[in-house]
C-alpha atoms as an extended CHARMM CRD file, in Angstrom:
* protein
*
       271  EXT
         1         1  MET       CA             34.4540000000       -5.5430000000        5.1520000000  PROA      1               0.0000000000
         2         2  ALA       CA             36.0130000000       -8.3180000000        5.1070000000  PROA      2               0.0000000000
         3         3  SER       CA             35.0490000000       -9.0960000000        1.5260000000  PROA      3               0.0000000000
         4         4  ALA       CA             36.0310000000       -5.8420000000        0.2780000000  PROA      4               0.0000000000
         5         5  THR       CA             37.6280000000       -3.7350000000        1.7100000000  PROA      5               0.0000000000
         6         6  LEU       CA             40.2010000000       -5.7110000000        3.8540000000  PROA      6               0.0000000000
         7         7  GLN       CA             42.0460000000       -6.9030000000       -0.3370000000  PROA      7               0.0000000000
         8         8  ILE       CA             42.4270000000      -10.3020000000        1.1050000000  PROA      8               0.0000000000
         9         9  ARG       CA             44.7450000000      -12.2970000000       -1.5270000000  PROA      9               0.0000000000
        10        10  LYS       CA             43.2580000000      -15.6210000000       -2.3300000000  PROA      10              0.0000000000
        11        11  ASP       CA             45.2860000000      -18.6690000000       -3.3120000000  PROA      11              0.0000000000
        12        12  ILE       CA             42.6710000000      -20.5130000000       -4.8590000000  PROA      12              0.0000000000
        13        13  ALA       CA             45.2310000000      -23.2460000000       -4.7130000000  PROA      13              0.0000000000
        14        14  GLY       CA             44.8180000000      -23.7000000000       -1.7940000000  PROA      14              0.0000000000
        15        15  LEU       CA             41.7160000000      -22.9150000000       -1.0500000000  PROA      15              0.0000000000
        16        16  ILE       CA             40.1120000000      -26.0900000000       -4.2040000000  PROA      16              0.0000000000
        17        17  ALA       CA             42.7590000000      -27.8810000000       -1.7680000000  PROA      17              0.0000000000
        18        18  PHE       CA             40.4460000000      -27.4560000000        1.2850000000  PROA      18              0.0000000000
        19        19  VAL       CA             37.0280000000      -27.7640000000       -0.2920000000  PROA      19              0.0000000000
        20        20  SER       CA             37.6540000000      -30.7000000000       -1.9390000000  PROA      20              0.0000000000
        21        21  ARG       CA             38.3910000000      -32.6500000000        1.1820000000  PROA      21              0.0000000000
        22        22  TRP       CA             35.0650000000      -31.0960000000        2.7380000000  PROA      22              0.0000000000
        23        23  CYS       CA             31.8810000000      -34.0780000000        4.0080000000  PROA      23              0.0000000000
        24        24  MET       CA             28.2460000000      -32.5910000000        3.6040000000  PROA      24              0.0000000000
        25        25  GLU       CA             27.5650000000      -35.1730000000        6.0500000000  PROA      25              0.0000000000
        26        26  THR       CA             29.2830000000      -34.3580000000        8.7820000000  PROA      26              0.0000000000
        27        27  HSD       CA             30.3340000000      -29.9870000000        7.5690000000  PROA      27              0.0000000000
        28        28  THR       CA             33.6810000000      -31.1660000000        8.7790000000  PROA      28              0.0000000000
        29        29  SER       CA             36.7480000000      -31.4990000000        6.4370000000  PROA      29              0.0000000000
        30        30  ILE       CA             38.8310000000      -34.6010000000        6.3800000000  PROA      30              0.0000000000
        31        31  SER       CA             42.0330000000      -35.2450000000        6.5550000000  PROA      31              0.0000000000
        32        32  ARG       CA             44.6540000000      -38.4560000000        7.3080000000  PROA      32              0.0000000000
        33        33  TRP       CA             44.7510000000      -37.3690000000       10.5410000000  PROA      33              0.0000000000
        34        34  GLY       CA             40.8980000000      -36.5190000000       11.7680000000  PROA      34              0.0000000000
        35        35  GLU       CA             38.6510000000      -34.5320000000       11.0350000000  PROA      35              0.0000000000
        36        36  MET       CA             38.1620000000      -30.7440000000       11.2300000000  PROA      36              0.0000000000
        37        37  THR       CA             35.6140000000      -27.6970000000       11.0090000000  PROA      37              0.0000000000
        38        38  ILE       CA             34.7640000000      -24.1660000000       10.6010000000  PROA      38              0.0000000000
        39        39  THR       CA             33.2930000000      -23.1230000000       14.5770000000  PROA      39              0.0000000000
        40        40  LEU       CA             30.9570000000      -20.3480000000       15.6930000000  PROA      40              0.0000000000
        41        41  ASP       CA             34.3080000000      -19.5310000000       18.2100000000  PROA      41              0.0000000000
        42        42  SER       CA             35.3670000000      -18.1810000000       14.8240000000  PROA      42              0.0000000000
        43        43  VAL       CA             32.9430000000      -16.5120000000       13.1840000000  PROA      43              0.0000000000
        44        44  ALA       CA             32.9470000000      -14.7740000000       16.4710000000  PROA      44              0.0000000000
        45        45  ILE       CA             36.5670000000      -13.3800000000       16.4590000000  PROA      45              0.0000000000
        46        46  LEU       CA             37.3910000000      -13.0720000000       13.1290000000  PROA      46              0.0000000000
        47        47  LEU       CA             34.2040000000      -11.2420000000       12.1970000000  PROA      47              0.0000000000
        48        48  ASN       CA             33.0310000000       -9.8160000000       15.4130000000  PROA      48              0.0000000000
        49        49  LEU       CA             29.8260000000      -10.7570000000       14.7820000000  PROA      49              0.0000000000
        50        50  PRO       CA             27.5210000000      -11.8940000000       18.1870000000  PROA      50              0.0000000000
        51        51  ILE       CA             27.0000000000      -15.9380000000       18.7120000000  PROA      51              0.0000000000
        52        52  ILE       CA             24.1430000000      -15.1500000000       21.3070000000  PROA      52              0.0000000000
        53        53  GLY       CA             21.5700000000      -13.1770000000       21.1350000000  PROA      53              0.0000000000
        54        54  ASN       CA             17.7240000000      -12.0890000000       21.1610000000  PROA      54              0.0000000000
        55        55  LEU       CA             15.3250000000      -10.1960000000       18.7690000000  PROA      55              0.0000000000
        56        56  ASP       CA             12.4350000000       -8.2380000000       20.3240000000  PROA      56              0.0000000000
        57        57  VAL       CA              9.7590000000       -8.7470000000       18.1280000000  PROA      57              0.0000000000
        58        58  VAL       CA              6.9160000000       -5.9500000000       19.1280000000  PROA      58              0.0000000000
        59        59  PHE       CA              7.2140000000       -2.4240000000       17.4570000000  PROA      59              0.0000000000
        60        60  SER       CA              7.4430000000        0.5780000000       18.4810000000  PROA      60              0.0000000000
        61        61  LYS       CA              5.0490000000        3.6520000000       16.0020000000  PROA      61              0.0000000000
        62        62  GLU       CA              8.6090000000        4.2660000000       14.4060000000  PROA      62              0.0000000000
        63        63  GLU       CA              9.2900000000        1.0760000000       13.5730000000  PROA      63              0.0000000000
        64        64  GLU       CA              5.8480000000        0.0790000000       12.3890000000  PROA      64              0.0000000000
        65        65  GLU       CA              6.5860000000        2.7380000000        9.7490000000  PROA      65              0.0000000000
        66        66  THR       CA              9.9740000000        1.7910000000        8.8890000000  PROA      66              0.0000000000
        67        67  HSD       CA              8.6870000000       -1.1910000000        7.9330000000  PROA      67              0.0000000000
        68        68  ALA       CA              5.4180000000       -0.2570000000        5.9600000000  PROA      68              0.0000000000
        69        69  THR       CA              8.2230000000        1.3630000000        3.5990000000  PROA      69              0.0000000000
        70        70  LEU       CA             10.4810000000       -0.7720000000        2.9530000000  PROA      70              0.0000000000
        71        71  VAL       CA              7.7540000000       -3.6330000000        2.7240000000  PROA      71              0.0000000000
        72        72  ARG       CA              6.6560000000       -0.5060000000       -0.2910000000  PROA      72              0.0000000000
        73        73  LYS       CA              9.0820000000       -0.4630000000       -1.3930000000  PROA      73              0.0000000000
        74        74  SER       CA              9.9250000000       -4.8960000000       -1.8740000000  PROA      74              0.0000000000
        75        75  GLU       CA              6.5630000000       -4.7400000000       -3.5200000000  PROA      75              0.0000000000
        76        76  GLU       CA              7.8180000000       -2.5560000000       -5.3890000000  PROA      76              0.0000000000
        77        77  TYR       CA             10.6980000000       -5.1020000000       -6.0710000000  PROA      77              0.0000000000
        78        78  LEU       CA              8.8270000000       -7.7710000000       -6.7880000000  PROA      78              0.0000000000
        79        79  ARG       CA              7.2500000000       -6.1710000000      -10.2550000000  PROA      79              0.0000000000
        80        80  LYS       CA             11.1480000000       -4.9410000000      -11.0990000000  PROA      80              0.0000000000
        81        81  ASP       CA             12.5290000000       -8.1680000000      -11.2000000000  PROA      81              0.0000000000
        82        82  ASN       CA             10.0620000000       -9.2910000000      -14.4300000000  PROA      82              0.0000000000
        83        83  GLU       CA             11.8130000000       -6.3790000000      -15.8010000000  PROA      83              0.0000000000
        84        84  GLU       CA             15.2030000000       -6.3410000000      -15.0580000000  PROA      84              0.0000000000
        85        85  LYS       CA             18.9410000000       -7.5710000000      -15.1210000000  PROA      85              0.0000000000
        86        86  PHE       CA             20.4920000000       -6.9780000000      -11.6090000000  PROA      86              0.0000000000
        87        87  PHE       CA             17.5220000000       -6.5540000000       -9.7800000000  PROA      87              0.0000000000
        88        88  TYR       CA             19.2940000000       -6.4990000000       -6.5460000000  PROA      88              0.0000000000
        89        89  THR       CA             21.8290000000       -3.0790000000       -7.9930000000  PROA      89              0.0000000000
        90        90  TRP       CA             18.2180000000       -2.3350000000       -8.4080000000  PROA      90              0.0000000000
        91        91  TRP       CA             17.2010000000       -2.2350000000       -4.9940000000  PROA      91              0.0000000000
        92        92  VAL       CA             20.3890000000       -0.6770000000       -4.1310000000  PROA      92              0.0000000000
        93        93  SER       CA             20.4770000000        1.8690000000       -6.7540000000  PROA      93              0.0000000000
        94        94  GLU       CA             17.1340000000        3.2000000000       -5.0180000000  PROA      94              0.0000000000
        95        95  TRP       CA             17.8690000000        3.3950000000       -1.3420000000  PROA      95              0.0000000000
        96        96  PHE       CA             21.8790000000        5.0170000000       -2.5060000000  PROA      96              0.0000000000
        97        97  PRO       CA             21.5560000000        6.6920000000       -5.1820000000  PROA      97              0.0000000000
        98        98  LYS       CA             24.8740000000        7.7450000000       -7.1040000000  PROA      98              0.0000000000
        99        99  GLU       CA             23.9520000000       11.7420000000       -6.8060000000  PROA      99              0.0000000000
       100       100  PRO       CA             21.3470000000       11.9410000000       -3.3580000000  PROA      100             0.0000000000
       101       101  GLU       CA             19.9550000000       14.8820000000       -2.4120000000  PROA      101             0.0000000000
       102       102  PRO       CA             21.0860000000       17.0740000000       -0.5300000000  PROA      102             0.0000000000
       103       103  ALA       CA             18.5640000000       17.1130000000        2.2350000000  PROA      103             0.0000000000
       104       104  LEU       CA             18.9970000000       13.0270000000        2.6380000000  PROA      104             0.0000000000
       105       105  VAL       CA             20.2460000000       10.6890000000        5.0940000000  PROA      105             0.0000000000
       106       106  LEU       CA             21.8140000000        7.7390000000        4.2920000000  PROA      106             0.0000000000
       107       107  ASP       CA             22.6790000000        6.5070000000        7.3540000000  PROA      107             0.0000000000
       108       108  ASP       CA             19.3710000000        6.2310000000        9.5040000000  PROA      108             0.0000000000
       109       109  THR       CA             17.6850000000        3.4530000000       10.3920000000  PROA      109             0.0000000000
       110       110  LEU       CA             15.6920000000        3.0420000000        7.6250000000  PROA      110             0.0000000000
       111       111  HSD       CA             18.3750000000        3.3020000000        5.1570000000  PROA      111             0.0000000000
       112       112  VAL       CA             20.8210000000        0.9370000000        7.5200000000  PROA      112             0.0000000000
       113       113  ALA       CA             17.2780000000       -1.8980000000        7.3300000000  PROA      113             0.0000000000
       114       114  ALA       CA             17.1030000000       -1.3390000000        3.5850000000  PROA      114             0.0000000000
       115       115  PHE       CA             20.6930000000       -2.0930000000        3.1060000000  PROA      115             0.0000000000
       116       116  LEU       CA             20.6340000000       -5.5430000000        5.7440000000  PROA      116             0.0000000000
       117       117  ALA       CA             17.4770000000       -6.3210000000        4.0520000000  PROA      117             0.0000000000
       118       118  LEU       CA             19.7530000000       -7.0020000000        1.2190000000  PROA      118             0.0000000000
       119       119  TRP       CA             22.2580000000       -8.6010000000        3.6360000000  PROA      119             0.0000000000
       120       120  LEU       CA             20.0020000000      -10.6800000000        4.6200000000  PROA      120             0.0000000000
       121       121  SER       CA             17.9150000000      -11.6560000000        2.0100000000  PROA      121             0.0000000000
       122       122  ARG       CA             21.2840000000      -11.7110000000       -0.5090000000  PROA      122             0.0000000000
       123       123  ASP       CA             23.5030000000      -13.1200000000        2.1100000000  PROA      123             0.0000000000
       124       124  ILE       CA             22.4080000000      -15.0930000000        4.7860000000  PROA      124             0.0000000000
       125       125  PHE       CA             19.1100000000      -16.6040000000        4.1750000000  PROA      125             0.0000000000
       126       126  ASP       CA             19.8660000000      -17.6560000000       -0.0690000000  PROA      126             0.0000000000
       127       127  ASP       CA             16.9200000000      -20.7420000000       -0.2210000000  PROA      127             0.0000000000
       128       128  GLY       CA             19.1530000000      -21.6420000000       -3.4000000000  PROA      128             0.0000000000
       129       129  SER       CA             16.5320000000      -21.4210000000       -5.4850000000  PROA      129             0.0000000000
       130       130  GLY       CA             18.3850000000      -18.3240000000       -7.7990000000  PROA      130             0.0000000000
       131       131  ARG       CA             15.9240000000      -16.3840000000       -7.0930000000  PROA      131             0.0000000000
       132       132  ASN       CA             16.5770000000      -12.5590000000       -6.2490000000  PROA      132             0.0000000000
       133       133  GLU       CA             14.3990000000      -10.7010000000       -3.7430000000  PROA      133             0.0000000000
       134       134  ILE       CA             13.5950000000       -9.0300000000       -0.7850000000  PROA      134             0.0000000000
       135       135  ARG       CA             12.3680000000      -11.3240000000        1.6960000000  PROA      135             0.0000000000
       136       136  GLN       CA              9.5740000000       -9.4420000000        3.4920000000  PROA      136             0.0000000000
       137       137  ASN       CA              9.7290000000      -11.9940000000        6.8060000000  PROA      137             0.0000000000
       138       138  LEU       CA             13.1320000000      -11.2970000000        7.2930000000  PROA      138             0.0000000000
       139       139  ILE       CA             12.6120000000       -6.8800000000        7.4160000000  PROA      139             0.0000000000
       140       140  ASN       CA             12.1610000000       -7.3600000000       11.5260000000  PROA      140             0.0000000000
       141       141  PHE       CA             15.0950000000       -8.3970000000       11.9020000000  PROA      141             0.0000000000
       142       142  ALA       CA             16.9280000000       -5.9580000000        9.3830000000  PROA      142             0.0000000000
       143       143  ILE       CA             14.8120000000       -3.1360000000       11.3540000000  PROA      143             0.0000000000
       144       144  LYS       CA             15.9060000000       -4.1390000000       14.4800000000  PROA      144             0.0000000000
       145       145  LEU       CA             19.2300000000       -5.1820000000       13.6630000000  PROA      145             0.0000000000
       146       146  ALA       CA             19.9060000000       -1.5490000000       12.1140000000  PROA      146             0.0000000000
       147       147  LYS       CA             18.3110000000       -0.2770000000       15.6310000000  PROA      147             0.0000000000
       148       148  GLY       CA             21.0740000000       -1.9300000000       17.9300000000  PROA      148             0.0000000000
       149       149  VAL       CA             19.4870000000       -4.8970000000       19.2840000000  PROA      149             0.0000000000
       150       150  ALA       CA             21.7330000000       -7.8710000000       19.1400000000  PROA      150             0.0000000000
       151       151  LEU       CA             21.0030000000      -10.9100000000       16.9960000000  PROA      151             0.0000000000
       152       152  SER       CA             22.9650000000      -13.9920000000       16.2690000000  PROA      152             0.0000000000
       153       153  ILE       CA             24.5390000000      -13.4390000000       13.0840000000  PROA      153             0.0000000000
       154       154  GLY       CA             27.5470000000      -15.2410000000       13.4710000000  PROA      154             0.0000000000
       155       155  SER       CA             24.3520000000      -17.9020000000       14.0930000000  PROA      155             0.0000000000
       156       156  LEU       CA             23.1250000000      -17.6530000000       10.4000000000  PROA      156             0.0000000000
       157       157  PHE       CA             26.3880000000      -16.5050000000        8.5190000000  PROA      157             0.0000000000
       158       158  LEU       CA             28.2780000000      -20.6140000000        9.4960000000  PROA      158             0.0000000000
       159       159  GLY       CA             24.8250000000      -22.2740000000        8.5040000000  PROA      159             0.0000000000
       160       160  SER       CA             24.8930000000      -19.5790000000        5.6090000000  PROA      160             0.0000000000
       161       161  LEU       CA             28.6050000000      -21.0660000000        4.9010000000  PROA      161             0.0000000000
       162       162  TYR       CA             27.3990000000      -24.5300000000        6.0260000000  PROA      162             0.0000000000
       163       163  THR       CA             25.4960000000      -24.9420000000        3.0090000000  PROA      163             0.0000000000
       164       164  HSD       CA             27.5640000000      -23.0910000000        0.2430000000  PROA      164             0.0000000000
       165       165  LEU       CA             30.9630000000      -24.8590000000        1.4430000000  PROA      165             0.0000000000
       166       166  ASP       CA             28.4100000000      -28.0460000000        0.8730000000  PROA      166             0.0000000000
       167       167  CYS       CA             26.9250000000      -27.2930000000       -2.3740000000  PROA      167             0.0000000000
       168       168  LEU       CA             30.4410000000      -25.9480000000       -3.7520000000  PROA      168             0.0000000000
       169       169  ALA       CA             32.0310000000      -29.3490000000       -2.8020000000  PROA      169             0.0000000000
       170       170  THR       CA             28.3660000000      -31.1230000000       -4.4260000000  PROA      170             0.0000000000
       171       171  ASP       CA             29.2240000000      -29.0200000000       -8.2230000000  PROA      171             0.0000000000
       172       172  MET       CA             33.3620000000      -29.6700000000       -8.0690000000  PROA      172             0.0000000000
       173       173  TYR       CA             31.8870000000      -33.5950000000       -7.6580000000  PROA      173             0.0000000000
       174       174  ALA       CA             29.9030000000      -34.0100000000      -10.0150000000  PROA      174             0.0000000000
       175       175  PHE       CA             31.5950000000      -31.3040000000      -12.3830000000  PROA      175             0.0000000000
       176       176  ASN       CA             34.8620000000      -33.2730000000      -11.7230000000  PROA      176             0.0000000000
       177       177  GLY       CA             36.3010000000      -29.1820000000      -13.4640000000  PROA      177             0.0000000000
       178       178  TYR       CA             35.1580000000      -30.0390000000      -16.9040000000  PROA      178             0.0000000000
       179       179  MET       CA             32.8960000000      -26.8200000000      -15.8420000000  PROA      179             0.0000000000
       180       180  LYS       CA             33.5370000000      -23.8360000000      -14.6290000000  PROA      180             0.0000000000
       181       181  VAL       CA             31.8430000000      -23.3340000000      -11.2490000000  PROA      181             0.0000000000
       182       182  ASP       CA             30.0580000000      -20.5980000000       -9.8380000000  PROA      182             0.0000000000
       183       183  SER       CA             30.6720000000      -19.8720000000       -5.9810000000  PROA      183             0.0000000000
       184       184  TYR       CA             29.0700000000      -17.8060000000       -2.9050000000  PROA      184             0.0000000000
       185       185  VAL       CA             31.3230000000      -18.4840000000       -0.5050000000  PROA      185             0.0000000000
       186       186  HSD       CA             32.8680000000      -15.9810000000        1.1810000000  PROA      186             0.0000000000
       187       187  ILE       CA             36.3290000000      -16.3390000000        0.4380000000  PROA      187             0.0000000000
       188       188  ALA       CA             37.7030000000      -13.4700000000        2.8140000000  PROA      188             0.0000000000
       189       189  PHE       CA             37.2410000000      -15.8870000000        5.1930000000  PROA      189             0.0000000000
       190       190  LEU       CA             37.9400000000      -19.0450000000        4.4290000000  PROA      190             0.0000000000
       191       191  GLN       CA             41.4290000000      -17.9540000000        3.0290000000  PROA      191             0.0000000000
       192       192  ALA       CA             41.3260000000      -16.1410000000        6.9900000000  PROA      192             0.0000000000
       193       193  TRP       CA             40.3450000000      -18.6400000000        9.1720000000  PROA      193             0.0000000000
       194       194  LEU       CA             43.0270000000      -21.0900000000        6.6390000000  PROA      194             0.0000000000
       195       195  TRP       CA             46.2690000000      -18.4550000000        7.8430000000  PROA      195             0.0000000000
       196       196  GLU       CA             44.9210000000      -18.9890000000       11.2040000000  PROA      196             0.0000000000
       197       197  HSD       CA             45.0330000000      -22.1930000000       11.6390000000  PROA      197             0.0000000000
       198       198  PHE       CA             48.6440000000      -23.3180000000        9.7320000000  PROA      198             0.0000000000
       199       199  LYS       CA             50.5250000000      -21.0750000000       10.6810000000  PROA      199             0.0000000000
       200       200  HSD       CA             53.3090000000      -22.0600000000        8.0220000000  PROA      200             0.0000000000
       201       201  TYR       CA             50.8930000000      -21.2030000000        5.4260000000  PROA      201             0.0000000000
       202       202  ALA       CA             50.2950000000      -18.1070000000        6.5080000000  PROA      202             0.0000000000
       203       203  PRO       CA             51.7270000000      -14.4980000000        5.3510000000  PROA      203             0.0000000000
       204       204  ASN       CA             53.0850000000      -12.7130000000        8.6780000000  PROA      204             0.0000000000
       205       205  PRO       CA             49.9330000000      -11.2150000000       10.1880000000  PROA      205             0.0000000000
       206       206  ILE       CA             49.4220000000       -7.5510000000       10.7680000000  PROA      206             0.0000000000
       207       207  ASN       CA             51.0180000000       -7.1910000000       14.6820000000  PROA      207             0.0000000000
       208       208  SER       CA             48.8200000000       -4.7750000000       16.3890000000  PROA      208             0.0000000000
       209       209  LEU       CA             45.4440000000       -4.2660000000       14.8530000000  PROA      209             0.0000000000
       210       210  PRO       CA             43.3000000000       -1.0400000000       14.7320000000  PROA      210             0.0000000000
       211       211  ASP       CA             39.9230000000       -0.3850000000       16.8530000000  PROA      211             0.0000000000
       212       212  THR       CA             38.2810000000       -0.3110000000       13.2040000000  PROA      212             0.0000000000
       213       213  TYR       CA             35.4310000000       -2.3350000000       12.8250000000  PROA      213             0.0000000000
       214       214  GLY       CA             35.0070000000       -3.6350000000       16.3690000000  PROA      214             0.0000000000
       215       215  GLY       CA             39.0820000000       -4.1810000000       15.9160000000  PROA      215             0.0000000000
       216       216  SER       CA             37.6220000000       -7.8810000000       14.6400000000  PROA      216             0.0000000000
       217       217  ARG       CA             40.0210000000      -10.6060000000       13.8390000000  PROA      217             0.0000000000
       218       218  ILE       CA             40.4720000000      -11.2840000000       10.0460000000  PROA      218             0.0000000000
       219       219  LEU       CA             41.9740000000       -7.1500000000       10.1930000000  PROA      219             0.0000000000
       220       220  HSD       CA             45.3760000000       -8.9800000000       11.0670000000  PROA      220             0.0000000000
       221       221  TRP       CA             45.1170000000      -10.3380000000        6.8730000000  PROA      221             0.0000000000
       222       222  SER       CA             45.1870000000       -6.9900000000        5.6650000000  PROA      222             0.0000000000
       223       223  LYS       CA             46.3690000000       -7.1530000000        1.9960000000  PROA      223             0.0000000000
       224       224  LYS       CA             47.7610000000      -10.0440000000        2.6710000000  PROA      224             0.0000000000
       225       225  ARG       CA             49.0280000000      -12.3200000000        0.1590000000  PROA      225             0.0000000000
       226       226  PRO       CA             49.5900000000      -15.5420000000        0.0620000000  PROA      226             0.0000000000
       227       227  ARG       CA             53.6780000000      -17.1290000000        0.4580000000  PROA      227             0.0000000000
       228       228  PRO       CA             54.2780000000      -17.7910000000       -3.2420000000  PROA      228             0.0000000000
       229       229  SER       CA             55.9290000000      -21.0940000000       -1.7140000000  PROA      229             0.0000000000
       230       230  SER       CA             53.6880000000      -22.1880000000        0.3120000000  PROA      230             0.0000000000
       231       231  LYS       CA             50.8580000000      -25.1730000000       -0.5240000000  PROA      231             0.0000000000
       232       232  LEU       CA             47.9250000000      -25.6680000000        2.3900000000  PROA      232             0.0000000000
       233       233  VAL       CA             47.9880000000      -29.3850000000       -0.0920000000  PROA      233             0.0000000000
       234       234  TYR       CA             51.7420000000      -30.3290000000        2.8350000000  PROA      234             0.0000000000
       235       235  PHE       CA             49.9280000000      -29.1800000000        5.4190000000  PROA      235             0.0000000000
       236       236  LEU       CA             46.6830000000      -30.6000000000        5.8250000000  PROA      236             0.0000000000
       237       237  ASP       CA             48.2210000000      -34.5360000000        6.4290000000  PROA      237             0.0000000000
       238       238  ASN       CA             50.3340000000      -33.0580000000        9.4630000000  PROA      238             0.0000000000
       239       239  VAL       CA             48.6920000000      -32.8070000000       12.5660000000  PROA      239             0.0000000000
       240       240  ASN       CA             51.7970000000      -31.2820000000       14.0410000000  PROA      240             0.0000000000
       241       241  ALA       CA             51.3090000000      -28.1510000000       11.8950000000  PROA      241             0.0000000000
       242       242  ILE       CA             48.1170000000      -26.7450000000       12.7270000000  PROA      242             0.0000000000
       243       243  ASN       CA             47.0950000000      -25.0330000000       15.6480000000  PROA      243             0.0000000000
       244       244  PHE       CA             43.3190000000      -26.0190000000       16.5530000000  PROA      244             0.0000000000
       245       245  ARG       CA             43.1870000000      -22.5360000000       19.3400000000  PROA      245             0.0000000000
       246       246  PRO       CA             45.1360000000      -19.4670000000       17.6270000000  PROA      246             0.0000000000
       247       247  TRP       CA             43.6220000000      -16.7750000000       19.5440000000  PROA      247             0.0000000000
       248       248  ALA       CA             43.3710000000      -16.2260000000       23.1720000000  PROA      248             0.0000000000
       249       249  PRO       CA             42.4590000000      -15.2820000000       25.8480000000  PROA      249             0.0000000000
       250       250  VAL       CA             38.6750000000      -16.8710000000       25.2750000000  PROA      250             0.0000000000
       251       251  HSD       CA             36.3500000000      -14.7900000000       23.8050000000  PROA      251             0.0000000000
       252       252  GLY       CA             33.5740000000      -13.7720000000       26.2030000000  PROA      252             0.0000000000
       253       253  SER       CA             30.2460000000      -14.8350000000       24.5660000000  PROA      253             0.0000000000
       254       254  ILE       CA             31.6790000000      -18.0630000000       23.4780000000  PROA      254             0.0000000000
       255       255  VAL       CA             30.1530000000      -20.9600000000       26.2550000000  PROA      255             0.0000000000
       256       256  HSD       CA             31.9260000000      -24.3640000000       26.5060000000  PROA      256             0.0000000000
       257       257  PRO       CA             30.1600000000      -27.3140000000       26.7900000000  PROA      257             0.0000000000
       258       258  ASN       CA             31.5770000000      -30.0510000000       29.6390000000  PROA      258             0.0000000000
       259       259  THR       CA             33.3100000000      -33.0290000000       27.7400000000  PROA      259             0.0000000000
       260       260  PHE       CA             34.5020000000      -36.4250000000       29.4610000000  PROA      260             0.0000000000
       261       261  ALA       CA             37.7020000000      -34.4510000000       30.3020000000  PROA      261             0.0000000000
       262       262  SER       CA             36.8150000000      -31.2380000000       31.8330000000  PROA      262             0.0000000000
       263       263  ALA       CA             33.2950000000      -32.3980000000       33.5540000000  PROA      263             0.0000000000
       264       264  GLN       CA             33.0970000000      -33.8330000000       36.6220000000  PROA      264             0.0000000000
       265       265  ASN       CA             31.3250000000      -36.9500000000       38.6240000000  PROA      265             0.0000000000
       266       266  ILE       CA             31.1760000000      -38.5310000000       34.5150000000  PROA      266             0.0000000000
       267       267  THR       CA             31.0190000000      -42.9690000000       34.2600000000  PROA      267             0.0000000000
       268       268  LEU       CA             30.5400000000      -44.0210000000       31.5740000000  PROA      268             0.0000000000
       269       269  HSD       CA             29.1860000000      -46.9340000000       31.7740000000  PROA      269             0.0000000000
       270       270  SER       CA             29.8540000000      -50.4100000000       28.6410000000  PROA      270             0.0000000000
       271       271  ASP       CA             26.1830000000      -51.0860000000       28.4430000000  PROA      271             0.0000000000
């Protein structure tokens, strides 16, 4: 949804400016005034992904049958890995054919789990090895998600985003503008996040959110284009240009840790 349906236009120069300041050791963007980073708060509110939850690993009989079916199909996928170029395309075509049979139901648990197994393998748990595969140890996650069990996908998304930003920043430094660099960073989310935090850099957002996609805040930026005369580099080093918390009220699943300013009876010792 956030990648394609929203049609968020990218500010390439601004994104490059942000990534060029990304620190792999701290997972923060460094400016003259200090550091800022993408948080679970941002993921939960912008994408409406859960950041808390537990996975019940006990399968029902129906879920066991779904698991066995997906494992068998993933083994066929591994054989296809050595024969064809676009392996993920094969997996999609097997579960979502262009001309489905009349009796085929594409929104049942099995087909939703098949899609989620692909998503988890490709976008969330990508280990950077370059291998295209459906990871069998993730199929149980996919089945539970398809059944509506809450899982902290937001945390997994953020960890994956950090990893891809680290890789992109490393490649940019290594190639120094002389070679093209492939990126798997979720650019639509990153662009919306930057617009949220730098008001005068962003275009005018949509005022009212539709009910689609759970009312995710990223819908504010649907079909938005960057301002032609607005450059992110003009705002990154100006602490007064940043809105550190552009959303309110606090998301229901966010638990704020105590700090020295908010916690009671904290004594700091010089020793």
